[in-house]
JSON list of C-alpha atoms in Angstrom, two decimals:
[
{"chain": "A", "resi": 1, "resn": "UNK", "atom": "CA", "xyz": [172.58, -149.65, 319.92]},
{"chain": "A", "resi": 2, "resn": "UNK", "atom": "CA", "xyz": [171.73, -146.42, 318.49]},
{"chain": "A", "resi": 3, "resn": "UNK", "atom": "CA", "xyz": [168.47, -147.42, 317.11]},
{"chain": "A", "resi": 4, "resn": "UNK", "atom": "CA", "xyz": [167.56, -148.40, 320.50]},
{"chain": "A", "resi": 5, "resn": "UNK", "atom": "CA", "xyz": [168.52, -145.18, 322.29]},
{"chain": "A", "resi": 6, "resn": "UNK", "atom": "CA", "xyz": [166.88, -143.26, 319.79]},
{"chain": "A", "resi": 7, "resn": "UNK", "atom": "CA", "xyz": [163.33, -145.30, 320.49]},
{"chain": "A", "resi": 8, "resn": "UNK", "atom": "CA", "xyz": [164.12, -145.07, 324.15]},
{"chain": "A", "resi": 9, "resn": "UNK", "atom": "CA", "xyz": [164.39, -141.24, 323.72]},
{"chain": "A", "resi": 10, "resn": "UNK", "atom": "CA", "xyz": [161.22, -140.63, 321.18]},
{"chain": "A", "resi": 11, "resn": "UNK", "atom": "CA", "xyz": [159.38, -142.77, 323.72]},
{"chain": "A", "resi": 12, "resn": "UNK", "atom": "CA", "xyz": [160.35, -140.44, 326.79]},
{"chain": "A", "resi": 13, "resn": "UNK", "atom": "CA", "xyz": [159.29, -137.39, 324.49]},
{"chain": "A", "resi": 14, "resn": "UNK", "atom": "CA", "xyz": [156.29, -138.97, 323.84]},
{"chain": "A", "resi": 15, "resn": "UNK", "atom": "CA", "xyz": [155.30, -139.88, 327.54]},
{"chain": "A", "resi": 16, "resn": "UNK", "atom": "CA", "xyz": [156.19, -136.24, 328.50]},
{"chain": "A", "resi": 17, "resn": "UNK", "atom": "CA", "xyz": [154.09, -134.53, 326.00]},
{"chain": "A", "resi": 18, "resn": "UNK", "atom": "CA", "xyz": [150.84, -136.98, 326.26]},
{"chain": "A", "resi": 19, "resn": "UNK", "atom": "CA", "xyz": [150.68, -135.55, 329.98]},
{"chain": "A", "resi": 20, "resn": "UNK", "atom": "CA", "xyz": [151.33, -138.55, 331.94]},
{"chain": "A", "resi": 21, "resn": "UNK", "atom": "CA", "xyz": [154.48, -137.24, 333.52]},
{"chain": "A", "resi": 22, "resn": "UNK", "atom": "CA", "xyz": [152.74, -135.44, 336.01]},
{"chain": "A", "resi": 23, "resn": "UNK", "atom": "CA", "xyz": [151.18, -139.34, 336.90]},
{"chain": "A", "resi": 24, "resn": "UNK", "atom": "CA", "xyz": [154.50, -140.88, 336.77]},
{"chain": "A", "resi": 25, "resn": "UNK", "atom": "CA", "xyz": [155.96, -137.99, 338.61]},
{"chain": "A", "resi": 26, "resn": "UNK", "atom": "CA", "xyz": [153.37, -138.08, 341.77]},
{"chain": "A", "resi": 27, "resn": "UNK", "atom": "CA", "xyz": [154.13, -141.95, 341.72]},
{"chain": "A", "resi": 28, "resn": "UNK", "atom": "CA", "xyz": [157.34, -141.67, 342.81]},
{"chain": "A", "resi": 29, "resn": "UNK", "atom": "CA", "xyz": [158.03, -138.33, 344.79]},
{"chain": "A", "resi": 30, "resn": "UNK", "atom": "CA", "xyz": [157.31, -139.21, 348.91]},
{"chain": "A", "resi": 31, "resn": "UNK", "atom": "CA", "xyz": [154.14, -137.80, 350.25]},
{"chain": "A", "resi": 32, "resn": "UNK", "atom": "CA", "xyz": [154.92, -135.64, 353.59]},
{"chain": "A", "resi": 33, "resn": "UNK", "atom": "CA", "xyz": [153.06, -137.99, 356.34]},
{"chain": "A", "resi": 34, "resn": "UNK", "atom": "CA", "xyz": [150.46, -135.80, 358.88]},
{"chain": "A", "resi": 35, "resn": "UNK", "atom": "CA", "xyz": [151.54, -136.63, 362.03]},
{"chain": "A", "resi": 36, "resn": "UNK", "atom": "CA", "xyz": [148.48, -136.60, 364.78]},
{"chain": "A", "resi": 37, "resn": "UNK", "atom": "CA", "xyz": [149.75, -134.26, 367.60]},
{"chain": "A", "resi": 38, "resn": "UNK", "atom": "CA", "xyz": [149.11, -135.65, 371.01]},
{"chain": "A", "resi": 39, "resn": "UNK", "atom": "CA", "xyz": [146.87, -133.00, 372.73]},
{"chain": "A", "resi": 40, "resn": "UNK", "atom": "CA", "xyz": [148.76, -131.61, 375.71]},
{"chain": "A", "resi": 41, "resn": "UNK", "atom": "CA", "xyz": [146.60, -131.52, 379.02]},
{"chain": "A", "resi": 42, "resn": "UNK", "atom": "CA", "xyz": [147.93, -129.62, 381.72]},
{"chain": "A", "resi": 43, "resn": "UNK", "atom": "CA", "xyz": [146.67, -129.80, 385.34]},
{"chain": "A", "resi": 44, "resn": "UNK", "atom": "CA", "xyz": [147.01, -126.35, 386.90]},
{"chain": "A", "resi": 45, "resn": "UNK", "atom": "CA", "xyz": [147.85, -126.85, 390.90]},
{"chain": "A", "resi": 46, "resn": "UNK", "atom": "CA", "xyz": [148.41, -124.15, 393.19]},
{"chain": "A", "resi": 47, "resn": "UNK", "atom": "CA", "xyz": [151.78, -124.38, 393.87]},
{"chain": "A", "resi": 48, "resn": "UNK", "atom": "CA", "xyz": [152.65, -123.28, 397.85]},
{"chain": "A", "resi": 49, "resn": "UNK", "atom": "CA", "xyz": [155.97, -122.60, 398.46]},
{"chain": "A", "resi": 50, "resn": "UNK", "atom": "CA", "xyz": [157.20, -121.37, 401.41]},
{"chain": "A", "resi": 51, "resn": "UNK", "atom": "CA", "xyz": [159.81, -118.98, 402.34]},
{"chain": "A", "resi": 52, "resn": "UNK", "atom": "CA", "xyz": [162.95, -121.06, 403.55]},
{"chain": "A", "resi": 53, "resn": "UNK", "atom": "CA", "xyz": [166.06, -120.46, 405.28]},
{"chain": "A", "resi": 54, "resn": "UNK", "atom": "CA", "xyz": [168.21, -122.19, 402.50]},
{"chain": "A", "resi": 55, "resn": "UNK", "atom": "CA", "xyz": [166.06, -119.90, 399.85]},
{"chain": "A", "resi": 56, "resn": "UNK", "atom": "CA", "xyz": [167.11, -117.09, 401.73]},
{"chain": "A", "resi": 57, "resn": "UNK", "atom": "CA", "xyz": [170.80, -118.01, 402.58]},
{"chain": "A", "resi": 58, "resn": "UNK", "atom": "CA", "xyz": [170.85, -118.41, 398.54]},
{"chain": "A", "resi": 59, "resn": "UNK", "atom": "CA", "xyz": [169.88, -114.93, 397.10]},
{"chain": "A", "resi": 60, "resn": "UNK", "atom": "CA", "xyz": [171.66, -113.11, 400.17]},
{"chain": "A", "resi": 61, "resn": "UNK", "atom": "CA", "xyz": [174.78, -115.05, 398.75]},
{"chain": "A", "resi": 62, "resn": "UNK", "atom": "CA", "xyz": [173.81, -114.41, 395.66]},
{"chain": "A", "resi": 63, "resn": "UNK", "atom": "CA", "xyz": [173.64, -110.44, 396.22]},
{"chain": "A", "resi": 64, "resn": "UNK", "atom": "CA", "xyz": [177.13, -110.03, 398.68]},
{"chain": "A", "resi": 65, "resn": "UNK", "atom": "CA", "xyz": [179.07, -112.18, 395.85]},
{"chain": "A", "resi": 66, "resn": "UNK", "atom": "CA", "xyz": [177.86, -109.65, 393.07]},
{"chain": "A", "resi": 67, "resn": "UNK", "atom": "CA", "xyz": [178.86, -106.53, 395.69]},
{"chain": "A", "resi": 68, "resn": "UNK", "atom": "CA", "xyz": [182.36, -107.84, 396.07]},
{"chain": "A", "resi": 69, "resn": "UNK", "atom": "CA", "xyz": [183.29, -108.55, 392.74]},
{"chain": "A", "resi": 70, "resn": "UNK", "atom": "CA", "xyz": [181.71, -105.02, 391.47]},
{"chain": "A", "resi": 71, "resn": "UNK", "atom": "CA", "xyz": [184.18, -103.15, 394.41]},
{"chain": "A", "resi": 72, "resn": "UNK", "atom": "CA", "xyz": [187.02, -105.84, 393.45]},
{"chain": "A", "resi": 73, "resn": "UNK", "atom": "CA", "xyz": [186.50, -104.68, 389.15]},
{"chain": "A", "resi": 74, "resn": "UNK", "atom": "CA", "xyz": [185.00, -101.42, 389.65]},
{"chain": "A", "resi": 75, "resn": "UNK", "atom": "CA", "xyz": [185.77, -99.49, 386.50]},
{"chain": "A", "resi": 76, "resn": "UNK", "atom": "CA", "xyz": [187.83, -102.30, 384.60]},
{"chain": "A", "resi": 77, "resn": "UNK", "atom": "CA", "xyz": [185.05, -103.09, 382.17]},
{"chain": "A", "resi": 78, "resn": "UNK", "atom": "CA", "xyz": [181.96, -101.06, 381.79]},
{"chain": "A", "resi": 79, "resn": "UNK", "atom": "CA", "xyz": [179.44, -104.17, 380.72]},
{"chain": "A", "resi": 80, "resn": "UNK", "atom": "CA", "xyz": [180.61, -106.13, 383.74]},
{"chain": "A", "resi": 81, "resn": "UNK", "atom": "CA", "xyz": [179.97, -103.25, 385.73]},
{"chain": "A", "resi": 82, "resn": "UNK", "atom": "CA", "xyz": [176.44, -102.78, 384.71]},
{"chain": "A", "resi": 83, "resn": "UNK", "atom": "CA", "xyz": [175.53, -106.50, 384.82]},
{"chain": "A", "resi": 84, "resn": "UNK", "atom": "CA", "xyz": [177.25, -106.66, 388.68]},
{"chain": "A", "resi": 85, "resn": "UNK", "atom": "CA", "xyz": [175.09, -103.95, 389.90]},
{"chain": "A", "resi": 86, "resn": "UNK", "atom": "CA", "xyz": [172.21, -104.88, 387.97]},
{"chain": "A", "resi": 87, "resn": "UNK", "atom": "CA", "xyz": [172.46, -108.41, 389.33]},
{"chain": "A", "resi": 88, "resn": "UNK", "atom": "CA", "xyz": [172.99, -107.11, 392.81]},
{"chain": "A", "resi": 89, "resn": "UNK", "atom": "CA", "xyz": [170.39, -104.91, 393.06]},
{"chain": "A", "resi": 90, "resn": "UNK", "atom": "CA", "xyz": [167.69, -107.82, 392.10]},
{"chain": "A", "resi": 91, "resn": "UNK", "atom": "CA", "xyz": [169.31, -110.18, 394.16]},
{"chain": "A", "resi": 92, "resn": "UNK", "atom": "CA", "xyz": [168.94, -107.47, 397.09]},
{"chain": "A", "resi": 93, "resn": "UNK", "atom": "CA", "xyz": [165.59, -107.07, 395.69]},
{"chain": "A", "resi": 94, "resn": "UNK", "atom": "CA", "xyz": [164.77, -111.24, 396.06]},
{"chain": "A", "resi": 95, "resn": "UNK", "atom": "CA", "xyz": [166.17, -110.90, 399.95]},
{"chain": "A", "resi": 96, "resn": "UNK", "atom": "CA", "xyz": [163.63, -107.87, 400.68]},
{"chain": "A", "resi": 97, "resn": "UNK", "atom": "CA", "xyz": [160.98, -110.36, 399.55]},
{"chain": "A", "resi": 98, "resn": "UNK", "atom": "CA", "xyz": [161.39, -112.90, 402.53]},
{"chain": "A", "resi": 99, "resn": "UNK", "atom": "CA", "xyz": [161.56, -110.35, 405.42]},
{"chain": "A", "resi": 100, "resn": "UNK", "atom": "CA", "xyz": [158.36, -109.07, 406.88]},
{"chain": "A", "resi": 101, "resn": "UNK", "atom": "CA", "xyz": [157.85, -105.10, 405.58]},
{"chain": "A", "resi": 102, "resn": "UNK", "atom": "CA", "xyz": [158.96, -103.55, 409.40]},
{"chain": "A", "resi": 103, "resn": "UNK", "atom": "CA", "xyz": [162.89, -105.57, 408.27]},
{"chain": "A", "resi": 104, "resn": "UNK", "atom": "CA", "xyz": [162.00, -104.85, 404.50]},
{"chain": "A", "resi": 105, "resn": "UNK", "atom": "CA", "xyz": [161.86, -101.08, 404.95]},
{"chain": "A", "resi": 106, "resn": "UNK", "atom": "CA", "xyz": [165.53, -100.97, 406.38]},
{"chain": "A", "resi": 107, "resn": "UNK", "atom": "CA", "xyz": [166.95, -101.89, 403.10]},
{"chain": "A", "resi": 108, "resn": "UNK", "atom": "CA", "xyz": [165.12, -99.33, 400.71]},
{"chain": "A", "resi": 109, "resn": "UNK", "atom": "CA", "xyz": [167.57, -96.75, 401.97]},
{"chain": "A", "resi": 110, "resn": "UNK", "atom": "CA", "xyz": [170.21, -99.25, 400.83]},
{"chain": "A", "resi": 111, "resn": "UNK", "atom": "CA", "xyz": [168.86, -99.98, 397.86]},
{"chain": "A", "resi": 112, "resn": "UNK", "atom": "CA", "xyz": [168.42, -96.57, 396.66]},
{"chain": "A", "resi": 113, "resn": "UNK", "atom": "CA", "xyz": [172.26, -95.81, 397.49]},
{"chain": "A", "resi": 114, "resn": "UNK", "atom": "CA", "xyz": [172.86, -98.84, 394.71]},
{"chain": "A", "resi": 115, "resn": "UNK", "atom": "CA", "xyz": [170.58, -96.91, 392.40]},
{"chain": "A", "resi": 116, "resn": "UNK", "atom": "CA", "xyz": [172.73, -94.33, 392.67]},
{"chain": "A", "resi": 117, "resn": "UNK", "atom": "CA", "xyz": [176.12, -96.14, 391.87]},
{"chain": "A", "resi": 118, "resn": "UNK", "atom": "CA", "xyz": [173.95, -98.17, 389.16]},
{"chain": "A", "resi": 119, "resn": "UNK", "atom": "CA", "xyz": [172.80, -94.40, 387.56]},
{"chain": "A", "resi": 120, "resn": "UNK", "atom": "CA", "xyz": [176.70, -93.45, 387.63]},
{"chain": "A", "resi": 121, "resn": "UNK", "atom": "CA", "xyz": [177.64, -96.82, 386.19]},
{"chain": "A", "resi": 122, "resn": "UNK", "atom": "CA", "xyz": [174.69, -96.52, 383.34]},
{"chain": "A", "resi": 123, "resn": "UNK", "atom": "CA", "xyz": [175.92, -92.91, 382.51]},
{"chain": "A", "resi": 124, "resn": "UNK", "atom": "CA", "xyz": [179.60, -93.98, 382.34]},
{"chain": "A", "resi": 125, "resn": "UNK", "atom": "CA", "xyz": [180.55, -91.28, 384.41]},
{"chain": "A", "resi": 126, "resn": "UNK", "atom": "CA", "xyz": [183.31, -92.74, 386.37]},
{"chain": "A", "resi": 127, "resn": "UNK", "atom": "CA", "xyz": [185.88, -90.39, 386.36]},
{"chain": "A", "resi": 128, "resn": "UNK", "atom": "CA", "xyz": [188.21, -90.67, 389.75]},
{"chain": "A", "resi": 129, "resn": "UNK", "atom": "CA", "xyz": [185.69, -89.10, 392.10]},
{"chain": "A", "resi": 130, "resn": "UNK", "atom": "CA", "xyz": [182.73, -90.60, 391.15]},
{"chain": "A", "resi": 131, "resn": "UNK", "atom": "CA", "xyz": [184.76, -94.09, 390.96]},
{"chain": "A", "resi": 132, "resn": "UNK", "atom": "CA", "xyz": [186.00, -93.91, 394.38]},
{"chain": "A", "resi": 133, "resn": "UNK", "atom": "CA", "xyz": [182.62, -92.70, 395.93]},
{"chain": "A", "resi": 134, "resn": "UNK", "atom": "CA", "xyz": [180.82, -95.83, 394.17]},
{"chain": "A", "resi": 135, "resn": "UNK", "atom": "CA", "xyz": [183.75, -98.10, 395.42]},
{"chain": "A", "resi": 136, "resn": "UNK", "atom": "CA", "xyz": [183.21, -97.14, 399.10]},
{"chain": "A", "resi": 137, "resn": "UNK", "atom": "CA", "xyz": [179.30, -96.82, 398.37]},
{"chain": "A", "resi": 138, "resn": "UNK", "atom": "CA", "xyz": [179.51, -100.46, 397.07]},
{"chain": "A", "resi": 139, "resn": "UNK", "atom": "CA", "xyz": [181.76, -101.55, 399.75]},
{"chain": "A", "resi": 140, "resn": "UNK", "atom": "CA", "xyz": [179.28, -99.80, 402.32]},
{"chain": "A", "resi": 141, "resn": "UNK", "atom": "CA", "xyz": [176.55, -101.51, 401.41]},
{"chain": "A", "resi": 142, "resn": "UNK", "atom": "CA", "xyz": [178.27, -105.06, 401.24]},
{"chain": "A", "resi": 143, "resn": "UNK", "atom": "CA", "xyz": [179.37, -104.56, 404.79]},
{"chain": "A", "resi": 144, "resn": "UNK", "atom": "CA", "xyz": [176.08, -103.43, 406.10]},
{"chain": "A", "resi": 145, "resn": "UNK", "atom": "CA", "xyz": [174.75, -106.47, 404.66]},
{"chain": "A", "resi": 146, "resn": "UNK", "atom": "CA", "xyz": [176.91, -108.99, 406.52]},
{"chain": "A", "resi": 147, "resn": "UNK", "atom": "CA", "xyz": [176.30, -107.31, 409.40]},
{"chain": "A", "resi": 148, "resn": "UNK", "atom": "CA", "xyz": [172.48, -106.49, 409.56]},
{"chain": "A", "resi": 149, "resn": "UNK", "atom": "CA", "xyz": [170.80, -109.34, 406.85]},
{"chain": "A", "resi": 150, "resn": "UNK", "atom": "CA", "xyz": [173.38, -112.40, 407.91]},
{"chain": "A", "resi": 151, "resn": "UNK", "atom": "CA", "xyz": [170.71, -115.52, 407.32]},
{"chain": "A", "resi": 152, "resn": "UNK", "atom": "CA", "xyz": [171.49, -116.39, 410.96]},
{"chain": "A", "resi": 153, "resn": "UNK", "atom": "CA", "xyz": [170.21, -113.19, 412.55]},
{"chain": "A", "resi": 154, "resn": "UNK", "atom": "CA", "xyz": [167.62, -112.21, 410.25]},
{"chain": "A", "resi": 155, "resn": "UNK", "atom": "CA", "xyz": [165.74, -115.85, 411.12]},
{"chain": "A", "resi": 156, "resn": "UNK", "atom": "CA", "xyz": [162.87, -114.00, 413.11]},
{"chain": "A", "resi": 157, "resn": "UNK", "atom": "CA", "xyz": [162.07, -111.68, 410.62]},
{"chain": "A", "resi": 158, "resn": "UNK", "atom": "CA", "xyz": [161.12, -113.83, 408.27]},
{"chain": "A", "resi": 159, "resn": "UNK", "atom": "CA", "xyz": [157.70, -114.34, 406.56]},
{"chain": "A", "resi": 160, "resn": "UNK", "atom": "CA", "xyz": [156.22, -117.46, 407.29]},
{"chain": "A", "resi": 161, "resn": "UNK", "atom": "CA", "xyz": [154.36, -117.37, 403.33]},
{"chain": "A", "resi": 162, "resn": "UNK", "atom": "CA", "xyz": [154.92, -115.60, 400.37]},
{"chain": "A", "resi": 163, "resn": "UNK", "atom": "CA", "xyz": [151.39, -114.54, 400.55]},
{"chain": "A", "resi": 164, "resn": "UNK", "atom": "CA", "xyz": [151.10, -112.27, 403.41]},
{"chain": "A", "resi": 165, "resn": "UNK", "atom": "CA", "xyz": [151.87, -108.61, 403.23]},
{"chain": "A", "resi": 166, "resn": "UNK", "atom": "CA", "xyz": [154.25, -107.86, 399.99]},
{"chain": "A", "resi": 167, "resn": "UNK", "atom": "CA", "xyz": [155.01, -104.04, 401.35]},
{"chain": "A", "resi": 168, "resn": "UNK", "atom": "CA", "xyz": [155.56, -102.51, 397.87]}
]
């Protein structure tokens, strides 16, 4: 039993140092297959999609949600602040986009009063004061939002595509 071990290991020696290890090694380790990608073709279409009721109804419930909560947690948590406003103001930003500029222009006022709570919320600087006036500010603009941009009353002033006049 020895004897034989001893040939079996002399032999491996041997077939390592003659340089046919490399063959025997390349015979048995897997080969990475190429696998063909399928070429993708993509069909560009001019996509027209019109400016709907139920779209609109969406981001304007989208934007008063954000408004309450921020004057329900105002000052609680800093991030959430920043994210409620932020969201708020770009939901207010999507309902601007579906009213026709004369409608569109009422809201920049609006809009820039948000700015301001968003700059005070950015800055941190909501000491009492300045957490009160961007409550009421907040709560303002929520209001004036039911009242003026309600989906049901704001029907005529609609565009009727998202391609006419953008305003800014």
């Amino acid at each position: 039993m020895r004897k034989a071990f001893s040939i079996l290991l002399i032999l491996a020696i041997l077939v390592s140092l003659s340089g046919c290890s490399e063959e025997w090694r390349r015979k048995f380790v897997r080969k990475k297959k190429d696998v063909a990608k399928k070429p993708r073709i993509y069909q560009t279409r001019k996509y027209t999609k019109e400016p709907t009721e139920a779209l609109y109804a969406k981001h304007y419930n989208y934007a008063i949600s954000w408004l309450s909560e921020l004057a329900d947690d105002l000052g609680q948590n800093n991030k959430k602040d920043a994210r409620c406003i932020e969201e708020a103001l770009g939901q207010i930003r999507d309902v601007r986009f579906f009213l026709v500029p004369e409608k569109a222009e009422e809201l920049d006022k609006h809009i820039n009063r948000l700015k301001e709570v968003q700059d005070l919320i950015l800055r941190r600087d909501l000491g009492h004061a300045n957490m009160d006036y961007a409550r009421r500010s907040v709560e303002r603009e929520e209001r004036f939002l039911r009242s003026e941009f309600y989906y049901n009353k704001i029907k005529k002033h609609m565009k009727k595509s998202f391609d006419e006049d953008e305003g800014t």
